[in-house]
C-alpha cells in the first residue's frame, strides 16, 4: 500500500466533520478522499478548530525545533487531531510524533 492510499484510508476511517489542510498537497488529498467534507486551507481557518489537521508537505524543509513548534501550534489552535505524511528524512523521529 502506498503512503497516499494509507492516508486516504485513514481519513475515510476517521471521517472528520471538517479538515484543515496545512499545505496544498494535503488539501488535494483530503478533497479527493473525503468528497463533500469541508476542507479549509490553513491559515484561512475560522476561529473555531477543525476536527482534524492534515499535513503532507507541511514539515518539508523544517528543522526539528521548527517542526515541533508547528505541530504544537496546530494542536493547540487548529485541531485536536493531526495526521501527517512525512518523508523518511524528516527532522523528527517517530518518538517526537508520539
PDB file of N, CA and C in Angstrom:
ATOM      1  N   UNK A   1       0.850  -1.178   0.000  1.00  0.00           N
ATOM      2  CA  UNK A   1       0.000   0.000   0.000  1.00  0.00           C
ATOM      3  C   UNK A   1       0.894   1.238   0.000  1.00  0.00           C
ATOM      4  N   UNK A   2       0.581   2.196  -0.839  1.00  0.00           N
ATOM      5  CA  UNK A   2       1.350   3.435  -0.899  1.00  0.00           C
ATOM      6  C   UNK A   2       0.999   4.321   0.291  1.00  0.00           C
ATOM      7  N   UNK A   3       1.858   5.290   0.560  1.00  0.00           N
ATOM      8  CA  UNK A   3       1.573   6.213   1.670  1.00  0.00           C
ATOM      9  C   UNK A   3       0.276   6.971   1.411  1.00  0.00           C
ATOM     10  N   UNK A   4       0.062   7.333   0.140  1.00  0.00           N
ATOM     11  CA  UNK A   4      -1.154   8.083  -0.203  1.00  0.00           C
ATOM     12  C   UNK A   4      -2.407   7.250   0.062  1.00  0.00           C
ATOM     13  N   UNK A   5      -2.399   5.994  -0.357  1.00  0.00           N
ATOM     14  CA  UNK A   5      -3.541   5.108  -0.126  1.00  0.00           C
ATOM     15  C   UNK A   5      -3.763   4.903   1.371  1.00  0.00           C
ATOM     16  N   UNK A   6      -2.673   4.793   2.117  1.00  0.00           N
ATOM     17  CA  UNK A   6      -2.781   4.628   3.564  1.00  0.00           C
ATOM     18  C   UNK A   6      -3.426   5.866   4.208  1.00  0.00           C
ATOM     19  N   UNK A   7      -2.982   7.049   3.821  1.00  0.00           N
ATOM     20  CA  UNK A   7      -3.546   8.285   4.387  1.00  0.00           C
ATOM     21  C   UNK A   7      -5.013   8.439   3.985  1.00  0.00           C
ATOM     22  N   UNK A   8      -5.334   8.157   2.733  1.00  0.00           N
ATOM     23  CA  UNK A   8      -6.732   8.241   2.297  1.00  0.00           C
ATOM     24  C   UNK A   8      -7.606   7.276   3.091  1.00  0.00           C
ATOM     25  N   UNK A   9      -7.128   6.047   3.296  1.00  0.00           N
ATOM     26  CA  UNK A   9      -7.892   5.063   4.079  1.00  0.00           C
ATOM     27  C   UNK A   9      -8.081   5.548   5.513  1.00  0.00           C
ATOM     28  N   UNK A  10      -7.036   6.134   6.073  1.00  0.00           N
ATOM     29  CA  UNK A  10      -7.121   6.655   7.445  1.00  0.00           C
ATOM     30  C   UNK A  10      -8.123   7.805   7.543  1.00  0.00           C
ATOM     31  N   UNK A  11      -8.123   8.680   6.555  1.00  0.00           N
ATOM     32  CA  UNK A  11      -9.100   9.779   6.537  1.00  0.00           C
ATOM     33  C   UNK A  11     -10.522   9.247   6.454  1.00  0.00           C
ATOM     34  N   UNK A  12     -10.747   8.257   5.605  1.00  0.00           N
ATOM     35  CA  UNK A  12     -12.090   7.681   5.485  1.00  0.00           C
ATOM     36  C   UNK A  12     -12.502   6.971   6.772  1.00  0.00           C
ATOM     37  N   UNK A  13     -11.540   6.378   7.450  1.00  0.00           N
ATOM     38  CA  UNK A  13     -11.812   5.708   8.720  1.00  0.00           C
ATOM     39  C   UNK A  13     -12.189   6.724   9.800  1.00  0.00           C
ATOM     40  N   UNK A  14     -11.444   7.802   9.877  1.00  0.00           N
ATOM     41  CA  UNK A  14     -11.696   8.841  10.892  1.00  0.00           C
ATOM     42  C   UNK A  14     -12.979   9.609  10.591  1.00  0.00           C
ATOM     43  N   UNK A  15     -13.223   9.899   9.329  1.00  0.00           N
ATOM     44  CA  UNK A  15     -14.393  10.660   8.860  1.00  0.00           C
ATOM     45  C   UNK A  15     -14.617  11.964   9.645  1.00  0.00           C
ATOM     46  N   UNK A  16     -13.656  12.874   9.605  1.00  0.00           N
ATOM     47  CA  UNK A  16     -13.810  14.132  10.341  1.00  0.00           C
ATOM     48  C   UNK A  16     -14.897  15.013   9.709  1.00  0.00           C
ATOM     49  N   UNK A  17     -15.515  15.828  10.532  1.00  0.00           N
ATOM     50  CA  UNK A  17     -16.548  16.746  10.038  1.00  0.00           C
ATOM     51  C   UNK A  17     -15.957  17.838   9.159  1.00  0.00           C
ATOM     52  N   UNK A  18     -14.751  18.278   9.506  1.00  0.00           N
ATOM     53  CA  UNK A  18     -14.055  19.333   8.785  1.00  0.00           C
ATOM     54  C   UNK A  18     -12.566  19.068   8.865  1.00  0.00           C
ATOM     55  N   UNK A  19     -11.846  19.394   7.803  1.00  0.00           N
ATOM     56  CA  UNK A  19     -10.404  19.184   7.765  1.00  0.00           C
ATOM     57  C   UNK A  19      -9.712  20.512   7.514  1.00  0.00           C
ATOM     58  N   UNK A  20      -8.623  20.728   8.229  1.00  0.00           N
ATOM     59  CA  UNK A  20      -7.757  21.865   7.963  1.00  0.00           C
ATOM     60  C   UNK A  20      -6.525  21.330   7.249  1.00  0.00           C
ATOM     61  N   UNK A  21      -6.336  21.736   6.021  1.00  0.00           N
ATOM     62  CA  UNK A  21      -5.172  21.321   5.238  1.00  0.00           C
ATOM     63  C   UNK A  21      -4.030  22.276   5.532  1.00  0.00           C
ATOM     64  N   UNK A  22      -2.896  21.729   5.939  1.00  0.00           N
ATOM     65  CA  UNK A  22      -1.748  22.551   6.293  1.00  0.00           C
ATOM     66  C   UNK A  22      -0.907  22.942   5.090  1.00  0.00           C
ATOM     67  N   UNK A  23      -1.200  22.359   3.925  1.00  0.00           N
ATOM     68  CA  UNK A  23      -0.479  22.678   2.703  1.00  0.00           C
ATOM     69  C   UNK A  23      -1.360  22.296   1.504  1.00  0.00           C
ATOM     70  N   UNK A  24      -0.958  22.713   0.317  1.00  0.00           N
ATOM     71  CA  UNK A  24      -1.765  22.462  -0.881  1.00  0.00           C
ATOM     72  C   UNK A  24      -1.924  20.975  -1.189  1.00  0.00           C
ATOM     73  N   UNK A  25      -0.859  20.191  -0.995  1.00  0.00           N
ATOM     74  CA  UNK A  25      -0.943  18.751  -1.259  1.00  0.00           C
ATOM     75  C   UNK A  25      -1.940  18.088  -0.309  1.00  0.00           C
ATOM     76  N   UNK A  26      -1.979  18.542   0.924  1.00  0.00           N
ATOM     77  CA  UNK A  26      -2.928  17.997   1.900  1.00  0.00           C
ATOM     78  C   UNK A  26      -4.363  18.341   1.503  1.00  0.00           C
ATOM     79  N   UNK A  27      -4.565  19.543   0.999  1.00  0.00           N
ATOM     80  CA  UNK A  27      -5.909  19.940   0.575  1.00  0.00           C
ATOM     81  C   UNK A  27      -6.386  19.070  -0.584  1.00  0.00           C
ATOM     82  N   UNK A  28      -5.523  18.822  -1.543  1.00  0.00           N
ATOM     83  CA  UNK A  28      -5.880  17.965  -2.675  1.00  0.00           C
ATOM     84  C   UNK A  28      -6.194  16.546  -2.214  1.00  0.00           C
ATOM     85  N   UNK A  29      -5.367  16.010  -1.338  1.00  0.00           N
ATOM     86  CA  UNK A  29      -5.568  14.652  -0.853  1.00  0.00           C
ATOM     87  C   UNK A  29      -6.868  14.531  -0.063  1.00  0.00           C
ATOM     88  N   UNK A  30      -7.121  15.465   0.847  1.00  0.00           N
ATOM     89  CA  UNK A  30      -8.332  15.410   1.667  1.00  0.00           C
ATOM     90  C   UNK A  30      -9.591  15.585   0.823  1.00  0.00           C
ATOM     91  N   UNK A  31      -9.534  16.473  -0.145  1.00  0.00           N
ATOM     92  CA  UNK A  31     -10.684  16.699  -1.020  1.00  0.00           C
ATOM     93  C   UNK A  31     -11.007  15.439  -1.818  1.00  0.00           C
ATOM     94  N   UNK A  32      -9.975  14.746  -2.290  1.00  0.00           N
ATOM     95  CA  UNK A  32     -10.183  13.513  -3.060  1.00  0.00           C
ATOM     96  C   UNK A  32     -10.683  12.379  -2.177  1.00  0.00           C
ATOM     97  N   UNK A  33     -10.160  12.263  -0.971  1.00  0.00           N
ATOM     98  CA  UNK A  33     -10.517  11.157  -0.081  1.00  0.00           C
ATOM     99  C   UNK A  33     -11.859  11.342   0.598  1.00  0.00           C
ATOM    100  N   UNK A  34     -12.258  12.601   0.815  1.00  0.00           N
ATOM    101  CA  UNK A  34     -13.477  12.892   1.568  1.00  0.00           C
ATOM    102  C   UNK A  34     -14.401  13.827   0.790  1.00  0.00           C
ATOM    103  N   UNK A  35     -14.954  13.363  -0.330  1.00  0.00           N
ATOM    104  CA  UNK A  35     -15.846  14.248  -1.088  1.00  0.00           C
ATOM    105  C   UNK A  35     -17.027  14.697  -0.217  1.00  0.00           C
ATOM    106  N   UNK A  36     -17.321  15.963  -0.297  1.00  0.00           N
ATOM    107  CA  UNK A  36     -18.426  16.519   0.477  1.00  0.00           C
ATOM    108  C   UNK A  36     -18.036  17.019   1.858  1.00  0.00           C
ATOM    109  N   UNK A  37     -16.841  16.700   2.306  1.00  0.00           N
ATOM    110  CA  UNK A  37     -16.366  17.185   3.607  1.00  0.00           C
ATOM    111  C   UNK A  37     -15.678  18.524   3.404  1.00  0.00           C
ATOM    112  N   UNK A  38     -16.029  19.523   4.205  1.00  0.00           N
ATOM    113  CA  UNK A  38     -15.351  20.811   4.072  1.00  0.00           C
ATOM    114  C   UNK A  38     -13.852  20.696   4.385  1.00  0.00           C
ATOM    115  N   UNK A  39     -13.036  21.184   3.462  1.00  0.00           N
ATOM    116  CA  UNK A  39     -11.589  21.193   3.638  1.00  0.00           C
ATOM    117  C   UNK A  39     -11.133  22.634   3.504  1.00  0.00           C
ATOM    118  N   UNK A  40     -10.549  23.146   4.572  1.00  0.00           N
ATOM    119  CA  UNK A  40     -10.100  24.530   4.589  1.00  0.00           C
ATOM    120  C   UNK A  40      -8.584  24.576   4.611  1.00  0.00           C
ATOM    121  N   UNK A  41      -8.037  25.568   3.984  1.00  0.00           N
ATOM    122  CA  UNK A  41      -6.579  25.739   3.913  1.00  0.00           C
ATOM    123  C   UNK A  41      -6.117  26.583   5.081  1.00  0.00           C
ATOM    124  N   UNK A  42      -5.176  26.094   5.837  1.00  0.00           N
ATOM    125  CA  UNK A  42      -4.577  26.861   6.923  1.00  0.00           C
ATOM    126  C   UNK A  42      -3.683  27.931   6.299  1.00  0.00           C
ATOM    127  N   UNK A  43      -3.675  29.160   6.698  1.00  0.00           N
ATOM    128  CA  UNK A  43      -4.282  29.722   7.892  1.00  0.00           C
ATOM    129  C   UNK A  43      -5.647  30.360   7.656  1.00  0.00           C
ATOM    130  N   UNK A  44      -6.326  29.959   6.601  1.00  0.00           N
ATOM    131  CA  UNK A  44      -7.643  30.521   6.312  1.00  0.00           C
ATOM    132  C   UNK A  44      -8.753  29.864   7.124  1.00  0.00           C
ATOM    133  N   UNK A  45      -8.407  29.319   8.275  1.00  0.00           N
ATOM    134  CA  UNK A  45      -9.370  28.635   9.120  1.00  0.00           C
ATOM    135  C   UNK A  45     -10.044  29.650  10.026  1.00  0.00           C
ATOM    136  N   UNK A  46     -11.363  29.572  10.150  1.00  0.00           N
ATOM    137  CA  UNK A  46     -12.057  30.484  11.057  1.00  0.00           C
ATOM    138  C   UNK A  46     -11.670  30.204  12.510  1.00  0.00           C
ATOM    139  N   UNK A  47     -12.176  31.015  13.430  1.00  0.00           N
ATOM    140  CA  UNK A  47     -11.820  30.917  14.833  1.00  0.00           C
ATOM    141  C   UNK A  47     -12.031  29.573  15.482  1.00  0.00           C
ATOM    142  N   UNK A  48     -13.000  28.795  15.062  1.00  0.00           N
ATOM    143  CA  UNK A  48     -13.217  27.505  15.708  1.00  0.00           C
ATOM    144  C   UNK A  48     -12.323  26.433  15.092  1.00  0.00           C
ATOM    145  N   UNK A  49     -11.857  25.507  15.902  1.00  0.00           N
ATOM    146  CA  UNK A  49     -10.944  24.488  15.400  1.00  0.00           C
ATOM    147  C   UNK A  49     -11.637  23.492  14.464  1.00  0.00           C
ATOM    148  N   UNK A  50     -10.852  22.882  13.613  1.00  0.00           N
ATOM    149  CA  UNK A  50     -11.330  21.802  12.755  1.00  0.00           C
ATOM    150  C   UNK A  50     -11.235  20.497  13.543  1.00  0.00           C
ATOM    151  N   UNK A  51     -11.874  19.454  13.029  1.00  0.00           N
ATOM    152  CA  UNK A  51     -11.802  18.154  13.677  1.00  0.00           C
ATOM    153  C   UNK A  51     -10.440  17.509  13.479  1.00  0.00           C
ATOM    154  N   UNK A  52      -9.806  17.802  12.334  1.00  0.00           N
ATOM    155  CA  UNK A  52      -8.536  17.168  12.003  1.00  0.00           C
ATOM    156  C   UNK A  52      -7.698  18.098  11.147  1.00  0.00           C
ATOM    157  N   UNK A  53      -6.403  18.124  11.424  1.00  0.00           N
ATOM    158  CA  UNK A  53      -5.459  18.856  10.573  1.00  0.00           C
ATOM    159  C   UNK A  53      -4.646  17.823   9.800  1.00  0.00           C
ATOM    160  N   UNK A  54      -4.447  18.089   8.523  1.00  0.00           N
ATOM    161  CA  UNK A  54      -3.710  17.171   7.662  1.00  0.00           C
ATOM    162  C   UNK A  54      -2.528  17.897   7.044  1.00  0.00           C
ATOM    163  N   UNK A  55      -1.354  17.275   7.137  1.00  0.00           N
ATOM    164  CA  UNK A  55      -0.157  17.833   6.529  1.00  0.00           C
ATOM    165  C   UNK A  55       0.546  16.799   5.670  1.00  0.00           C
ATOM    166  N   UNK A  56       0.872  17.174   4.446  1.00  0.00           N
ATOM    167  CA  UNK A  56       1.633  16.305   3.550  1.00  0.00           C
ATOM    168  C   UNK A  56       3.028  16.899   3.347  1.00  0.00           C
ATOM    169  N   UNK A  57       3.090  18.161   2.966  1.00  0.00           N
ATOM    170  CA  UNK A  57       4.365  18.843   2.739  1.00  0.00           C
ATOM    171  C   UNK A  57       4.689  19.859   3.834  1.00  0.00           C
ATOM    172  N   UNK A  58       3.876  19.921   4.867  1.00  0.00           N
ATOM    173  CA  UNK A  58       3.991  20.977   5.874  1.00  0.00           C
ATOM    174  C   UNK A  58       5.317  20.971   6.626  1.00  0.00           C
ATOM    175  N   UNK A  59       5.928  19.808   6.809  1.00  0.00           N
ATOM    176  CA  UNK A  59       7.170  19.730   7.576  1.00  0.00           C
ATOM    177  C   UNK A  59       8.413  19.734   6.700  1.00  0.00           C
ATOM    178  N   UNK A  60       8.224  19.726   5.390  1.00  0.00           N
ATOM    179  CA  UNK A  60       9.367  19.705   4.471  1.00  0.00           C
ATOM    180  C   UNK A  60      10.248  20.923   4.680  1.00  0.00           C
ATOM    181  N   UNK A  61      11.531  20.689   4.849  1.00  0.00           N
ATOM    182  CA  UNK A  61      12.497  21.776   4.979  1.00  0.00           C
ATOM    183  C   UNK A  61      12.597  22.375   6.369  1.00  0.00           C
ATOM    184  N   UNK A  62      11.795  21.915   7.308  1.00  0.00           N
ATOM    185  CA  UNK A  62      11.864  22.461   8.666  1.00  0.00           C
ATOM    186  C   UNK A  62      12.870  21.681   9.495  1.00  0.00           C
ATOM    187  N   UNK A  63      13.584  22.402  10.369  1.00  0.00           N
ATOM    188  CA  UNK A  63      14.454  21.701  11.306  1.00  0.00           C
ATOM    189  C   UNK A  63      13.589  21.166  12.448  1.00  0.00           C
ATOM    190  N   UNK A  64      14.187  20.423  13.357  1.00  0.00           N
ATOM    191  CA  UNK A  64      13.435  19.794  14.437  1.00  0.00           C
ATOM    192  C   UNK A  64      12.655  20.769  15.301  1.00  0.00           C
ATOM    193  N   UNK A  65      13.279  21.876  15.677  1.00  0.00           N
ATOM    194  CA  UNK A  65      12.598  22.858  16.532  1.00  0.00           C
ATOM    195  C   UNK A  65      11.409  23.489  15.816  1.00  0.00           C
ATOM    196  N   UNK A  66      11.592  23.869  14.566  1.00  0.00           N
ATOM    197  CA  UNK A  66      10.506  24.488  13.802  1.00  0.00           C
ATOM    198  C   UNK A  66       9.361  23.499  13.586  1.00  0.00           C
ATOM    199  N   UNK A  67       9.700  22.244  13.335  1.00  0.00           N
ATOM    200  CA  UNK A  67       8.665  21.223  13.130  1.00  0.00           C
ATOM    201  C   UNK A  67       7.868  21.001  14.415  1.00  0.00           C
ATOM    202  N   UNK A  68       8.552  20.900  15.551  1.00  0.00           N
ATOM    203  CA  UNK A  68       7.857  20.729  16.831  1.00  0.00           C
ATOM    204  C   UNK A  68       6.973  21.936  17.137  1.00  0.00           C
ATOM    205  N   UNK A  69       7.464  23.125  16.835  1.00  0.00           N
ATOM    206  CA  UNK A  69       6.694  24.350  17.068  1.00  0.00           C
ATOM    207  C   UNK A  69       5.426  24.351  16.210  1.00  0.00           C
ATOM    208  N   UNK A  70       5.550  23.991  14.941  1.00  0.00           N
ATOM    209  CA  UNK A  70       4.375  23.935  14.063  1.00  0.00           C
ATOM    210  C   UNK A  70       3.357  22.924  14.585  1.00  0.00           C
ATOM    211  N   UNK A  71       3.812  21.748  14.955  1.00  0.00           N
ATOM    212  CA  UNK A  71       2.903  20.716  15.463  1.00  0.00           C
ATOM    213  C   UNK A  71       2.198  21.191  16.727  1.00  0.00           C
ATOM    214  N   UNK A  72       2.937  21.812  17.621  1.00  0.00           N
ATOM    215  CA  UNK A  72       2.356  22.317  18.865  1.00  0.00           C
ATOM    216  C   UNK A  72       1.287  23.372  18.598  1.00  0.00           C
ATOM    217  N   UNK A  73       1.586  24.315  17.723  1.00  0.00           N
ATOM    218  CA  UNK A  73       0.615  25.377  17.402  1.00  0.00           C
ATOM    219  C   UNK A  73      -0.624  24.806  16.721  1.00  0.00           C
ATOM    220  N   UNK A  74      -0.434  23.879  15.820  1.00  0.00           N
ATOM    221  CA  UNK A  74      -1.583  23.261  15.134  1.00  0.00           C
ATOM    222  C   UNK A  74      -2.454  22.538  16.151  1.00  0.00           C
ATOM    223  N   UNK A  75      -1.845  21.780  17.021  1.00  0.00           N
ATOM    224  CA  UNK A  75      -2.613  21.027  18.019  1.00  0.00           C
ATOM    225  C   UNK A  75      -3.368  21.953  18.973  1.00  0.00           C
ATOM    226  N   UNK A  76      -2.741  23.064  19.355  1.00  0.00           N
ATOM    227  CA  UNK A  76      -3.382  23.997  20.287  1.00  0.00           C
ATOM    228  C   UNK A  76      -4.469  24.847  19.638  1.00  0.00           C
ATOM    229  N   UNK A  77      -4.226  25.311  18.417  1.00  0.00           N
ATOM    230  CA  UNK A  77      -5.105  26.327  17.834  1.00  0.00           C
ATOM    231  C   UNK A  77      -5.924  25.876  16.627  1.00  0.00           C
ATOM    232  N   UNK A  78      -5.570  24.762  16.022  1.00  0.00           N
ATOM    233  CA  UNK A  78      -6.225  24.392  14.768  1.00  0.00           C
ATOM    234  C   UNK A  78      -7.081  23.145  14.915  1.00  0.00           C
ATOM    235  N   UNK A  79      -6.524  22.062  15.446  1.00  0.00           N
ATOM    236  CA  UNK A  79      -7.256  20.802  15.513  1.00  0.00           C
ATOM    237  C   UNK A  79      -6.684  19.899  16.604  1.00  0.00           C
ATOM    238  N   UNK A  80      -7.547  19.178  17.316  1.00  0.00           N
ATOM    239  CA  UNK A  80      -7.062  18.270  18.348  1.00  0.00           C
ATOM    240  C   UNK A  80      -6.406  17.017  17.769  1.00  0.00           C
ATOM    241  N   UNK A  81      -6.750  16.667  16.528  1.00  0.00           N
ATOM    242  CA  UNK A  81      -6.152  15.509  15.859  1.00  0.00           C
ATOM    243  C   UNK A  81      -5.342  15.998  14.667  1.00  0.00           C
ATOM    244  N   UNK A  82      -4.155  15.409  14.505  1.00  0.00           N
ATOM    245  CA  UNK A  82      -3.277  15.784  13.402  1.00  0.00           C
ATOM    246  C   UNK A  82      -2.828  14.509  12.695  1.00  0.00           C
ATOM    247  N   UNK A  83      -2.839  14.555  11.381  1.00  0.00           N
ATOM    248  CA  UNK A  83      -2.351  13.450  10.574  1.00  0.00           C
ATOM    249  C   UNK A  83      -1.316  13.998   9.608  1.00  0.00           C
ATOM    250  N   UNK A  84      -0.085  13.505   9.717  1.00  0.00           N
ATOM    251  CA  UNK A  84       1.000  13.943   8.851  1.00  0.00           C
ATOM    252  C   UNK A  84       1.484  12.788   7.996  1.00  0.00           C
ATOM    253  N   UNK A  85       1.816  13.080   6.760  1.00  0.00           N
ATOM    254  CA  UNK A  85       2.583  12.173   5.907  1.00  0.00           C
ATOM    255  C   UNK A  85       3.958  12.799   5.830  1.00  0.00           C
ATOM    256  N   UNK A  86       4.964  12.096   6.314  1.00  0.00           N
ATOM    257  CA  UNK A  86       6.305  12.676   6.365  1.00  0.00           C
ATOM    258  C   UNK A  86       7.304  11.800   5.623  1.00  0.00           C
ATOM    259  N   UNK A  87       8.287  12.431   5.007  1.00  0.00           N
ATOM    260  CA  UNK A  87       9.321  11.656   4.302  1.00  0.00           C
ATOM    261  C   UNK A  87      10.280  11.010   5.304  1.00  0.00           C
ATOM    262  N   UNK A  88      11.011  10.035   4.840  1.00  0.00           N
ATOM    263  CA  UNK A  88      11.964   9.322   5.697  1.00  0.00           C
ATOM    264  C   UNK A  88      13.033  10.250   6.270  1.00  0.00           C
ATOM    265  N   UNK A  89      13.357  11.331   5.562  1.00  0.00           N
ATOM    266  CA  UNK A  89      14.396  12.251   6.043  1.00  0.00           C
ATOM    267  C   UNK A  89      13.843  13.402   6.876  1.00  0.00           C
ATOM    268  N   UNK A  90      12.679  13.226   7.439  1.00  0.00           N
ATOM    269  CA  UNK A  90      12.070  14.261   8.297  1.00  0.00           C
ATOM    270  C   UNK A  90      12.991  14.531   9.485  1.00  0.00           C
ATOM    271  N   UNK A  91      13.024  15.778   9.918  1.00  0.00           N
ATOM    272  CA  UNK A  91      13.886  16.181  11.051  1.00  0.00           C
ATOM    273  C   UNK A  91      13.440  15.552  12.358  1.00  0.00           C
ATOM    274  N   UNK A  92      12.207  15.052  12.433  1.00  0.00           N
ATOM    275  CA  UNK A  92      11.697  14.435  13.655  1.00  0.00           C
ATOM    276  C   UNK A  92      11.661  12.917  13.504  1.00  0.00           C
ATOM    277  N   UNK A  93      11.902  12.232  14.603  1.00  0.00           N
ATOM    278  CA  UNK A  93      11.791  10.771  14.584  1.00  0.00           C
ATOM    279  C   UNK A  93      10.397  10.366  15.092  1.00  0.00           C
ATOM    280  N   UNK A  94      10.127   9.082  15.077  1.00  0.00           N
ATOM    281  CA  UNK A  94       8.804   8.585  15.467  1.00  0.00           C
ATOM    282  C   UNK A  94       8.433   8.988  16.893  1.00  0.00           C
ATOM    283  N   UNK A  95       9.409   9.010  17.804  1.00  0.00           N
ATOM    284  CA  UNK A  95       9.127   9.392  19.194  1.00  0.00           C
ATOM    285  C   UNK A  95       8.638  10.830  19.312  1.00  0.00           C
ATOM    286  N   UNK A  96       9.141  11.702  18.462  1.00  0.00           N
ATOM    287  CA  UNK A  96       8.720  13.099  18.515  1.00  0.00           C
ATOM    288  C   UNK A  96       7.250  13.260  18.141  1.00  0.00           C
ATOM    289  N   UNK A  97       6.740  12.366  17.311  1.00  0.00           N
ATOM    290  CA  UNK A  97       5.339  12.462  16.919  1.00  0.00           C
ATOM    291  C   UNK A  97       4.405  11.890  17.990  1.00  0.00           C
ATOM    292  N   UNK A  98       4.926  11.050  18.850  1.00  0.00           N
ATOM    293  CA  UNK A  98       4.104  10.490  19.922  1.00  0.00           C
ATOM    294  C   UNK A  98       3.922  11.525  21.004  1.00  0.00           C
TER     295      UNK A  98
END
